[in-house]
Short mmCIF file of C-alpha atoms in Angstrom, two decimals:
data_model
loop_
_atom_site.label_atom_id
_atom_site.label_comp_id
_atom_site.label_asym_id
_atom_site.label_seq_id
_atom_site.Cartn_x
_atom_site.Cartn_y
_atom_site.Cartn_z
CA UNK E 1 8.20 13.53 33.77
CA UNK E 2 5.27 14.62 31.61
CA UNK E 3 3.73 12.34 29.05
CA UNK E 4 5.09 13.06 25.59
CA UNK E 5 2.20 13.37 23.12
CA UNK E 6 2.33 11.11 20.09
CA UNK E 7 2.38 12.60 16.61
CA UNK E 8 -1.06 11.13 15.99
CA UNK E 9 -2.56 13.30 18.73
CA UNK E 10 -1.02 16.38 17.17
CA UNK E 11 -2.75 16.14 13.85
CA UNK E 12 -6.26 16.25 12.53
CA UNK E 13 -9.25 14.07 13.15
CA UNK E 14 -12.24 13.75 10.84
CA UNK E 15 -15.68 14.86 11.95
CA UNK E 16 -18.91 14.36 10.05
CA UNK E 17 -20.23 17.66 11.39
CA UNK E 18 -17.33 20.03 10.98
CA UNK E 19 -14.96 18.55 8.45
CA UNK E 20 -11.42 18.23 9.77
CA UNK E 21 -10.79 19.23 13.36
CA UNK E 22 -7.35 20.14 14.64
CA UNK E 23 -6.10 19.10 18.02
CA UNK E 24 -5.04 21.96 20.24
CA UNK E 25 -1.92 20.37 21.71
CA UNK E 26 1.10 20.26 19.46
CA UNK E 27 4.71 21.37 19.56
CA UNK E 28 6.66 23.60 17.20
CA UNK E 29 7.99 20.47 15.50
CA UNK E 30 4.60 19.87 13.91
CA UNK E 31 3.69 23.46 12.96
CA UNK E 32 4.98 23.24 9.41
CA UNK E 33 3.33 19.88 8.85
CA UNK E 34 0.02 21.30 10.08
CA UNK E 35 -0.11 24.14 7.55
CA UNK E 36 -1.62 21.87 4.92
CA UNK E 37 -4.05 20.39 7.45
CA UNK E 38 -5.39 23.85 8.32
CA UNK E 39 -5.92 24.54 4.64
CA UNK E 40 -7.93 21.33 4.24
CA UNK E 41 -10.04 22.32 7.26
CA UNK E 42 -10.76 25.78 5.87
CA UNK E 43 -11.72 24.42 2.47
CA UNK E 44 -14.06 21.85 3.95
CA UNK E 45 -15.73 24.39 6.22
CA UNK E 46 -16.26 26.78 3.31
CA UNK E 47 -17.77 24.04 1.17
CA UNK E 48 -20.14 21.96 3.33
CA UNK E 49 -21.67 20.40 0.24
CA UNK E 50 -18.49 18.37 -0.15
CA UNK E 51 -19.40 16.38 2.92
CA UNK E 52 -22.35 14.96 1.02
CA UNK E 53 -20.18 13.73 -1.85
CA UNK E 54 -18.73 10.26 -2.10
CA UNK E 55 -15.31 9.84 -0.53
CA UNK E 56 -13.75 9.45 -3.99
CA UNK E 57 -15.39 12.57 -5.41
CA UNK E 58 -14.65 14.56 -2.26
CA UNK E 59 -10.96 13.70 -2.42
CA UNK E 60 -10.71 14.54 -6.10
CA UNK E 61 -12.57 17.83 -5.69
CA UNK E 62 -10.55 18.84 -2.63
CA UNK E 63 -7.23 18.13 -4.29
CA UNK E 64 -8.10 20.36 -7.23
CA UNK E 65 -8.21 23.34 -4.85
CA UNK E 66 -5.19 22.78 -2.64
CA UNK E 67 -2.31 22.03 -4.99
CA UNK E 68 -0.67 25.42 -4.60
CA UNK E 69 -0.23 24.88 -0.86
CA UNK E 70 1.17 21.35 -1.06
CA UNK E 71 4.44 21.10 0.85
CA UNK E 72 6.21 17.99 2.06
CA UNK E 73 6.61 17.66 5.80
CA UNK E 74 10.06 18.53 7.07
CA UNK E 75 11.16 18.30 10.66
CA UNK E 76 11.98 21.48 12.51
CA UNK E 77 15.40 21.79 14.18
CA UNK E 78 15.53 19.66 17.29
CA UNK E 79 12.81 17.23 16.19
CA UNK E 80 13.70 13.56 16.47
CA UNK E 81 12.20 11.38 13.76
CA UNK E 82 10.81 8.02 14.77
CA UNK E 83 12.29 5.00 12.99
CA UNK E 84 9.44 2.53 12.30
CA UNK E 85 11.87 -0.22 11.31
CA UNK E 86 13.56 -0.14 14.71
CA UNK E 87 10.26 -0.97 16.42
CA UNK E 88 9.86 -4.25 14.53
CA UNK E 89 13.52 -4.92 13.77
CA UNK E 90 13.55 -8.38 15.35
CA UNK E 91 10.66 -9.58 13.22
CA UNK E 92 11.92 -7.91 10.04
CA UNK E 93 15.35 -9.44 10.52
CA UNK E 94 13.98 -12.91 9.85
CA UNK E 95 11.29 -11.95 7.32
CA UNK E 96 13.19 -12.87 4.15
CA UNK E 97 14.45 -16.15 5.58
CA UNK E 98 10.97 -17.16 6.70
CA UNK E 99 9.52 -16.31 3.30
CA UNK E 100 12.19 -18.34 1.53
CA UNK E 101 11.31 -21.31 3.75
CA UNK E 102 7.66 -20.98 2.77
CA UNK E 103 8.65 -20.90 -0.90
CA UNK E 104 10.78 -24.04 -1.01
CA UNK E 105 9.99 -26.31 -3.95
CA UNK E 106 11.23 -29.74 -4.99
CA UNK E 107 11.65 -28.45 -8.54
CA UNK E 108 15.01 -26.62 -8.78
CA UNK E 109 13.97 -24.21 -11.54
CA UNK E 110 10.73 -23.26 -9.82
CA UNK E 111 12.59 -22.86 -6.54
CA UNK E 112 15.02 -20.43 -8.19
CA UNK E 113 12.40 -18.29 -9.92
CA UNK E 114 10.03 -18.24 -6.93
CA UNK E 115 12.79 -16.95 -4.65
CA UNK E 116 14.24 -14.50 -7.18
CA UNK E 117 12.51 -11.36 -5.91
CA UNK E 118 12.76 -12.56 -2.31
CA UNK E 119 16.54 -12.43 -2.49
CA UNK E 120 16.60 -8.91 -3.96
CA UNK E 121 16.68 -5.91 -1.67
CA UNK E 122 13.07 -4.78 -1.37
CA UNK E 123 11.39 -2.13 0.74
CA UNK E 124 9.19 -4.64 2.60
CA UNK E 125 6.81 -1.79 3.39
CA UNK E 126 3.70 -3.96 3.62
CA UNK E 127 4.97 -6.50 6.16
CA UNK E 128 6.44 -3.66 8.21
CA UNK E 129 3.03 -1.97 8.33
CA UNK E 130 1.38 -5.26 9.36
CA UNK E 131 3.87 -5.73 12.19
CA UNK E 132 3.53 -2.14 13.37
CA UNK E 133 -0.25 -2.43 13.29
CA UNK E 134 -0.05 -5.68 15.26
CA UNK E 135 2.02 -4.02 17.95
CA UNK E 136 0.00 -0.78 17.95
CA UNK E 137 -3.26 -2.67 18.53
CA UNK E 138 -1.87 -5.12 21.09
CA UNK E 139 -3.23 -3.10 24.02
CA UNK E 140 -6.41 -1.95 22.33
CA UNK E 141 -9.78 -3.13 23.70
CA UNK E 142 -10.47 -6.78 22.88
CA UNK E 143 -13.41 -8.33 21.10
CA UNK E 144 -15.57 -10.90 22.91
CA UNK E 145 -14.48 -13.39 20.24
CA UNK E 146 -10.87 -13.24 21.47
CA UNK E 147 -10.25 -16.34 23.59
CA UNK E 148 -6.47 -16.39 23.74
CA UNK E 149 -6.10 -19.35 21.38
CA UNK E 150 -4.22 -17.09 18.97
CA UNK E 151 -1.37 -17.03 21.47
CA UNK E 152 -0.67 -20.72 20.95
CA UNK E 153 -1.75 -21.20 17.33
CA UNK E 154 0.47 -23.67 15.47
CA UNK E 155 0.80 -21.97 12.12
CA UNK E 156 3.17 -24.61 10.73
CA UNK E 157 0.94 -27.65 11.22
CA UNK E 158 -1.14 -28.77 8.27
CA UNK E 159 -4.90 -29.14 8.48
CA UNK E 160 -5.11 -32.02 6.01
CA UNK E 161 -3.01 -35.19 6.39
CA UNK E 162 0.56 -34.70 5.25
CA UNK E 163 0.39 -37.79 3.06
CA UNK E 164 -2.42 -36.17 1.06
CA UNK E 165 -0.77 -32.78 0.69
CA UNK E 166 2.54 -34.31 -0.43
CA UNK E 167 1.04 -36.99 -2.65
CA UNK E 168 2.04 -35.46 -5.99
CA UNK E 169 5.27 -33.84 -4.85
CA UNK E 170 8.36 -35.35 -6.54
CA UNK E 171 10.38 -35.20 -3.33
CA UNK E 172 10.06 -37.44 -0.32
CA UNK E 173 7.29 -36.26 2.04
CA UNK E 174 9.77 -35.83 4.87
CA UNK E 175 11.61 -33.15 2.90
CA UNK E 176 8.55 -31.38 1.60
CA UNK E 177 8.80 -27.77 2.70
CA UNK E 178 5.12 -27.12 2.15
CA UNK E 179 4.09 -29.52 4.88
CA UNK E 180 7.11 -29.75 7.15
CA UNK E 181 8.79 -26.36 7.27
CA UNK E 182 9.08 -24.90 10.74
CA UNK E 183 9.67 -21.19 10.54
CA UNK E 184 11.25 -20.25 13.82
CA UNK E 185 11.00 -16.63 14.89
CA UNK E 186 13.93 -15.68 17.04
CA UNK E 187 12.01 -13.39 19.34
CA UNK E 188 9.94 -13.80 22.46
CA UNK E 189 8.18 -10.45 22.11
CA UNK E 190 4.55 -11.13 23.03
CA UNK E 191 3.22 -7.91 21.47
CA UNK E 192 3.19 -9.59 18.07
CA UNK E 193 1.55 -13.00 17.82
CA UNK E 194 2.86 -15.85 15.63
CA UNK E 195 -0.24 -15.53 13.46
CA UNK E 196 0.44 -11.84 12.93
CA UNK E 197 4.06 -12.51 11.98
CA UNK E 198 2.89 -15.09 9.48
CA UNK E 199 0.33 -12.59 8.15
CA UNK E 200 3.19 -10.17 7.44
CA UNK E 201 4.92 -12.90 5.43
CA UNK E 202 1.72 -13.75 3.56
CA UNK E 203 1.23 -10.10 2.69
CA UNK E 204 4.70 -9.94 1.17
CA UNK E 205 4.10 -13.18 -0.74
CA UNK E 206 0.94 -11.79 -2.32
CA UNK E 207 2.67 -8.51 -3.15
CA UNK E 208 5.65 -10.29 -4.71
CA UNK E 209 3.34 -12.51 -6.77
CA UNK E 210 1.64 -9.38 -8.09
CA UNK E 211 5.05 -7.97 -9.08
CA UNK E 212 5.89 -11.12 -11.02
CA UNK E 213 2.59 -10.94 -12.89
CA UNK E 214 2.71 -7.15 -13.40
CA UNK E 215 6.20 -7.31 -14.87
CA UNK E 216 5.01 -9.79 -17.48
CA UNK E 217 1.94 -7.71 -18.33
CA UNK E 218 3.97 -4.49 -18.49
CA UNK E 219 6.98 -6.01 -20.31
CA UNK E 220 9.22 -4.69 -17.53
CA UNK E 221 12.98 -5.05 -17.80
CA UNK E 222 14.04 -4.10 -14.27
CA UNK E 223 12.81 -4.58 -10.72
CA UNK E 224 14.53 -3.66 -7.45
CA UNK E 225 17.66 -2.60 -9.29
CA UNK E 226 18.07 -5.94 -11.10
CA UNK E 227 16.72 -7.55 -14.29
CA UNK E 228 13.04 -8.38 -13.92
CA UNK E 229 12.07 -12.04 -13.52
CA UNK E 230 10.37 -12.14 -16.92
CA UNK E 231 13.55 -10.86 -18.55
CA UNK E 232 15.75 -13.23 -16.56
CA UNK E 233 13.67 -16.41 -16.89
CA UNK E 234 11.01 -15.70 -19.52
CA UNK E 235 7.33 -14.84 -19.29
CA UNK E 236 6.06 -18.37 -18.78
CA UNK E 237 8.28 -19.13 -15.79
CA UNK E 238 7.59 -15.71 -14.25
CA UNK E 239 3.82 -16.24 -14.48
CA UNK E 240 4.07 -19.75 -13.05
CA UNK E 241 6.29 -18.52 -10.22
CA UNK E 242 3.71 -15.85 -9.37
CA UNK E 243 0.98 -18.50 -9.32
CA UNK E 244 3.16 -20.66 -7.07
CA UNK E 245 3.63 -17.78 -4.62
CA UNK E 246 -0.13 -17.27 -4.45
CA UNK E 247 -0.56 -20.99 -3.82
CA UNK E 248 1.92 -20.97 -0.96
CA UNK E 249 0.36 -17.81 0.44
CA UNK E 250 -3.04 -19.52 0.37
CA UNK E 251 -1.73 -22.54 2.28
CA UNK E 252 -0.12 -20.33 4.93
CA UNK E 253 -3.32 -18.29 5.11
CA UNK E 254 -5.47 -21.37 5.71
CA UNK E 255 -3.18 -22.44 8.55
CA UNK E 256 -3.93 -19.24 10.42
CA UNK E 257 -7.28 -20.97 11.04
CA UNK E 258 -9.28 -17.74 10.92
CA UNK E 259 -12.12 -17.69 8.39
CA UNK E 260 -12.55 -13.90 8.35
CA UNK E 261 -8.86 -13.26 7.79
CA UNK E 262 -8.82 -15.86 5.02
CA UNK E 263 -11.79 -14.14 3.38
CA UNK E 264 -10.07 -10.75 3.57
CA UNK E 265 -6.79 -11.85 1.99
CA UNK E 266 -8.51 -14.00 -0.64
CA UNK E 267 -10.50 -10.91 -1.61
CA UNK E 268 -7.23 -9.01 -2.02
CA UNK E 269 -6.11 -11.47 -4.69
CA UNK E 270 -9.38 -10.92 -6.56
CA UNK E 271 -9.01 -7.14 -6.13
CA UNK E 272 -5.56 -7.21 -7.72
CA UNK E 273 -7.01 -8.83 -10.84
CA UNK E 274 -10.00 -6.47 -10.90
CA UNK E 275 -7.69 -3.48 -10.65
CA UNK E 276 -5.53 -4.80 -13.47
CA UNK E 277 -8.61 -5.12 -15.67
CA UNK E 278 -9.65 -1.55 -14.81
CA UNK E 279 -6.17 -0.39 -15.78
CA UNK E 280 -6.73 -1.66 -19.32
CA UNK E 281 -8.78 1.52 -19.77
CA UNK E 282 -7.92 5.10 -18.80
CA UNK E 283 -11.57 6.06 -18.44
CA UNK E 284 -14.69 4.09 -17.58
CA UNK E 285 -16.02 4.21 -21.16
CA UNK E 286 -12.61 4.16 -22.90
CA UNK E 287 -13.76 6.46 -25.71
CA UNK E 288 -11.43 7.57 -28.51
CA UNK E 289 -11.60 11.28 -27.72
CA UNK E 290 -12.52 11.49 -24.02
CA UNK E 291 -13.41 14.64 -22.13
CA UNK E 292 -12.25 15.21 -18.55
CA UNK E 293 -14.90 14.82 -15.87
CA UNK E 294 -14.74 14.28 -12.13
CA UNK E 295 -15.58 10.65 -12.82
CA UNK E 296 -12.21 10.38 -14.60
CA UNK E 297 -10.42 10.84 -11.28
CA UNK E 298 -12.97 8.68 -9.46
CA UNK E 299 -12.30 5.80 -11.86
CA UNK E 300 -8.56 6.19 -11.35
CA UNK E 301 -8.88 6.19 -7.55
CA UNK E 302 -11.09 3.10 -7.56
CA UNK E 303 -8.55 1.30 -9.72
CA UNK E 304 -5.76 2.48 -7.44
CA UNK E 305 -7.53 1.11 -4.38
CA UNK E 306 -7.98 -2.31 -5.98
CA UNK E 307 -4.41 -2.56 -7.30
CA UNK E 308 -2.50 -0.97 -4.45
CA UNK E 309 -4.47 -0.03 -1.33
CA UNK E 310 -6.57 -3.18 -0.98
CA UNK E 311 -3.64 -5.32 0.18
CA UNK E 312 -2.47 -2.77 2.75
CA UNK E 313 -5.95 -1.99 4.07
CA UNK E 314 -7.17 -5.57 4.37
CA UNK E 315 -3.91 -6.84 5.86
CA UNK E 316 -4.07 -4.07 8.49
CA UNK E 317 -7.61 -5.12 9.30
CA UNK E 318 -6.52 -8.76 9.43
CA UNK E 319 -3.70 -7.91 11.84
CA UNK E 320 -6.16 -6.28 14.24
CA UNK E 321 -8.54 -9.24 13.92
CA UNK E 322 -5.80 -11.76 14.69
CA UNK E 323 -4.91 -9.76 17.78
CA UNK E 324 -8.50 -9.97 18.99
CA UNK E 325 -9.18 -6.22 18.78
CA UNK E 326 -12.70 -4.85 19.11
CA UNK E 327 -14.63 -3.73 16.03
CA UNK E 328 -13.78 -0.03 16.47
CA UNK E 329 -10.06 -0.82 16.43
CA UNK E 330 -10.47 -3.21 13.50
CA UNK E 331 -12.29 -0.55 11.47
CA UNK E 332 -9.67 2.06 12.37
CA UNK E 333 -6.88 -0.28 11.25
CA UNK E 334 -8.64 -0.75 7.92
CA UNK E 335 -9.12 3.01 7.45
CA UNK E 336 -5.44 3.62 8.17
CA UNK E 337 -4.37 1.04 5.61
CA UNK E 338 -6.79 2.24 2.95
CA UNK E 339 -5.72 5.87 3.16
CA UNK E 340 -2.03 5.07 3.48
CA UNK E 341 -2.24 2.74 0.48
CA UNK E 342 -3.83 5.43 -1.66
CA UNK E 343 -1.22 7.97 -0.57
CA UNK E 344 1.55 5.48 -1.35
CA UNK E 345 0.36 4.92 -4.92
CA UNK E 346 -0.22 8.62 -5.57
CA UNK E 347 3.39 9.29 -4.59
CA UNK E 348 4.47 6.40 -6.81
CA UNK E 349 2.64 7.93 -9.77
CA UNK E 350 4.23 11.30 -9.03
CA UNK E 351 7.74 9.81 -8.87
CA UNK E 352 7.27 8.44 -12.38
CA UNK E 353 7.48 12.06 -13.55
CA UNK E 354 10.03 13.46 -11.13
CA UNK E 355 12.98 11.11 -10.56
CA UNK E 356 15.42 9.02 -12.56
CA UNK E 357 15.48 5.29 -13.36
CA UNK E 358 18.44 4.80 -11.01
CA UNK E 359 16.70 6.38 -8.03
CA UNK E 360 13.42 4.56 -8.67
CA UNK E 361 15.02 1.12 -9.12
CA UNK E 362 12.90 0.54 -12.23
CA UNK E 363 12.35 2.45 -15.49
CA UNK E 364 10.94 5.92 -14.84
CA UNK E 365 8.28 7.22 -17.20
CA UNK E 366 6.98 3.69 -17.71
CA UNK E 367 3.33 4.65 -17.17
CA UNK E 368 3.12 6.72 -20.35
CA UNK E 369 5.01 4.03 -22.25
CA UNK E 370 2.28 1.60 -21.19
CA UNK E 371 -0.45 4.01 -22.24
CA UNK E 372 -1.50 4.75 -18.66
CA UNK E 373 -2.92 8.07 -17.53
CA UNK E 374 -2.14 8.44 -13.82
CA UNK E 375 -2.91 11.19 -11.30
CA UNK E 376 -0.44 13.90 -12.45
CA UNK E 377 -1.74 13.69 -16.00
CA UNK E 378 -5.39 13.43 -14.97
CA UNK E 379 -5.16 16.60 -12.89
CA UNK E 380 -3.28 18.39 -15.68
CA UNK E 381 -5.94 17.27 -18.16
CA UNK E 382 -8.68 19.15 -16.31
CA UNK E 383 -7.47 22.50 -17.65
CA UNK E 384 -5.97 21.35 -20.95
CA UNK E 385 -8.16 19.70 -23.58
CA UNK E 386 -5.09 18.70 -25.60
CA UNK E 387 -4.77 15.64 -23.35
CA UNK E 388 -8.07 14.16 -24.57
CA UNK E 389 -6.88 12.69 -27.90
CA UNK E 390 -3.58 11.61 -26.32
CA UNK E 391 -5.37 9.69 -23.58
CA UNK E 392 -7.88 8.26 -26.05
CA UNK E 393 -5.19 6.66 -28.20
CA UNK E 394 -3.08 5.75 -25.14
CA UNK E 395 -0.12 7.86 -26.32
CA UNK E 396 0.42 5.48 -29.24
CA UNK E 397 1.45 7.99 -31.93
CA UNK E 398 5.00 9.16 -32.39
CA UNK E 399 5.72 12.10 -30.12
CA UNK E 400 2.65 11.52 -27.92
CA UNK E 401 4.63 10.44 -24.86
CA UNK E 402 7.06 13.34 -25.03
CA UNK E 403 4.23 15.81 -25.54
CA UNK E 404 2.14 14.41 -22.68
CA UNK E 405 5.11 14.49 -20.34
CA UNK E 406 5.92 18.06 -21.34
CA UNK E 407 2.35 19.19 -20.71
CA UNK E 408 2.26 17.50 -17.30
CA UNK E 409 5.55 19.10 -16.23
CA UNK E 410 4.27 22.52 -17.30
CA UNK E 411 1.01 22.09 -15.40
CA UNK E 412 0.04 21.88 -11.73
CA UNK E 413 -0.73 18.16 -12.03
CA UNK E 414 2.25 17.01 -9.96
CA UNK E 415 1.46 19.53 -7.20
CA UNK E 416 -2.17 18.43 -7.12
CA UNK E 417 -1.10 14.80 -6.88
CA UNK E 418 1.19 15.64 -3.98
CA UNK E 419 -1.63 17.52 -2.26
CA UNK E 420 -4.02 14.60 -2.61
CA UNK E 421 -1.36 12.20 -1.28
CA UNK E 422 -0.94 14.46 1.75
CA UNK E 423 -4.69 14.48 2.28
CA UNK E 424 -4.83 10.69 2.36
CA UNK E 425 -1.77 10.49 4.63
CA UNK E 426 -3.46 12.88 7.06
CA UNK E 427 -6.61 10.76 7.01
CA UNK E 428 -4.54 7.67 7.78
CA UNK E 429 -3.05 9.42 10.81
CA UNK E 430 -6.46 10.60 12.00
CA UNK E 431 -7.86 7.06 11.74
CA UNK E 432 -5.59 5.69 14.47
CA UNK E 433 -5.85 8.60 16.88
CA UNK E 434 -7.84 6.54 19.38
CA UNK E 435 -5.20 3.80 19.55
CA UNK E 436 -3.39 3.58 22.90
CA UNK E 437 -0.25 5.71 22.92
CA UNK E 438 2.80 3.65 22.03
CA UNK E 439 5.97 3.70 19.97
CA UNK E 440 4.27 1.47 17.40
CA UNK E 441 1.48 4.01 17.00
CA UNK E 442 4.08 6.71 16.42
CA UNK E 443 5.74 4.37 13.95
CA UNK E 444 2.51 4.13 11.96
CA UNK E 445 2.26 7.92 11.94
CA UNK E 446 5.85 8.17 10.77
CA UNK E 447 5.12 5.67 7.99
CA UNK E 448 2.54 8.12 6.67
CA UNK E 449 5.11 10.91 6.66
CA UNK E 450 7.78 8.69 5.10
CA UNK E 451 5.33 7.73 2.36
CA UNK E 452 5.15 11.38 1.32
CA UNK E 453 8.94 11.79 1.38
CA UNK E 454 9.97 8.55 -0.32
CA UNK E 455 11.93 8.58 -3.56
CA UNK E 456 11.69 4.92 -4.57
#
């Protein structure tokens, strides 16, 4: 039986000398998905000066040329789609329960609010990516620093004395979930280490904390098809619950006993705040009557990385580090997460203009209501100066939101956003091409495709 090529080996790889290079071996199943890749290659080859631009400027410039050819990947007849969830189903099955154990509090009200989003049906995309990355890098070359201790790490044992950690807790120390919880994983699969499973849980804790805080900042009324926590419990309790989640995530992170991983995930928390501050402005200078420049898109992409892609990219890197991978694999894991995270948020911004509240699970069109200019509008703005005053006053006048939405729908902004999302998804796939062939690697590739097709 011949070796079946993975999807990753069928797509493009980046080259500093020749732009994007296509692999020669691929089946008819991938032909349609490769049409866009060929177009990117041709554009890059015709414009070598783009290779000297920053990655942000290059992406923005490239997207402005390819929108008319943007098409979502669809499988040809006879193609079998990989199910990423199936590959980490055992770990995902116990994810919510493990997170709820980590979140236990002796204060009943705090316990209820902290677990509110954990009990709702979420996508759990980030922990799934961490688990897939852990499995995909399990057989990658190892770093000299890997000594096998990760295999037996006790992630539930405290570093400080229990009596100190529980000193101010109103419950008895013996029932304190912070210091005594034992999160049992009902799997003996050695491809994913206990530290990597815990990392997946930490990633979801940080993400959920950011949702609690974002919903307060954005005055949200719905999340995951249910009333938002701030609406259900009030702003103060929602903020405190988010802080509590970050605290519990920090404790779990410390118990991984890996300084570099701790540094990475702590930086993510800072990035989330930095991105939120950047989002207070639609442009770097926040002028009253701004004019579109390439820096407008650059500013947006930098903000998007901090708010959305930082968590995915740094947790992917952390997963590879915990598995003892060599530096090339660690860097590739980071590149995959960064590009996938950017693609994910671009699609999210596009969905705000294209689907209903019910499909999205939260109010659609919320970005304009909040005064935010996201990718579809920014690309539409390039060829329509009418957006300038609207962006400058953050769509605050009566009729501004309806007019801005109308102009975006009439423009090519949504198509350009889709094209740029596809570009980042392709870069994510190219980043992991050197990983050993495995189902988990194919699962990561499929996650990139699913990101482009998602509707919530």
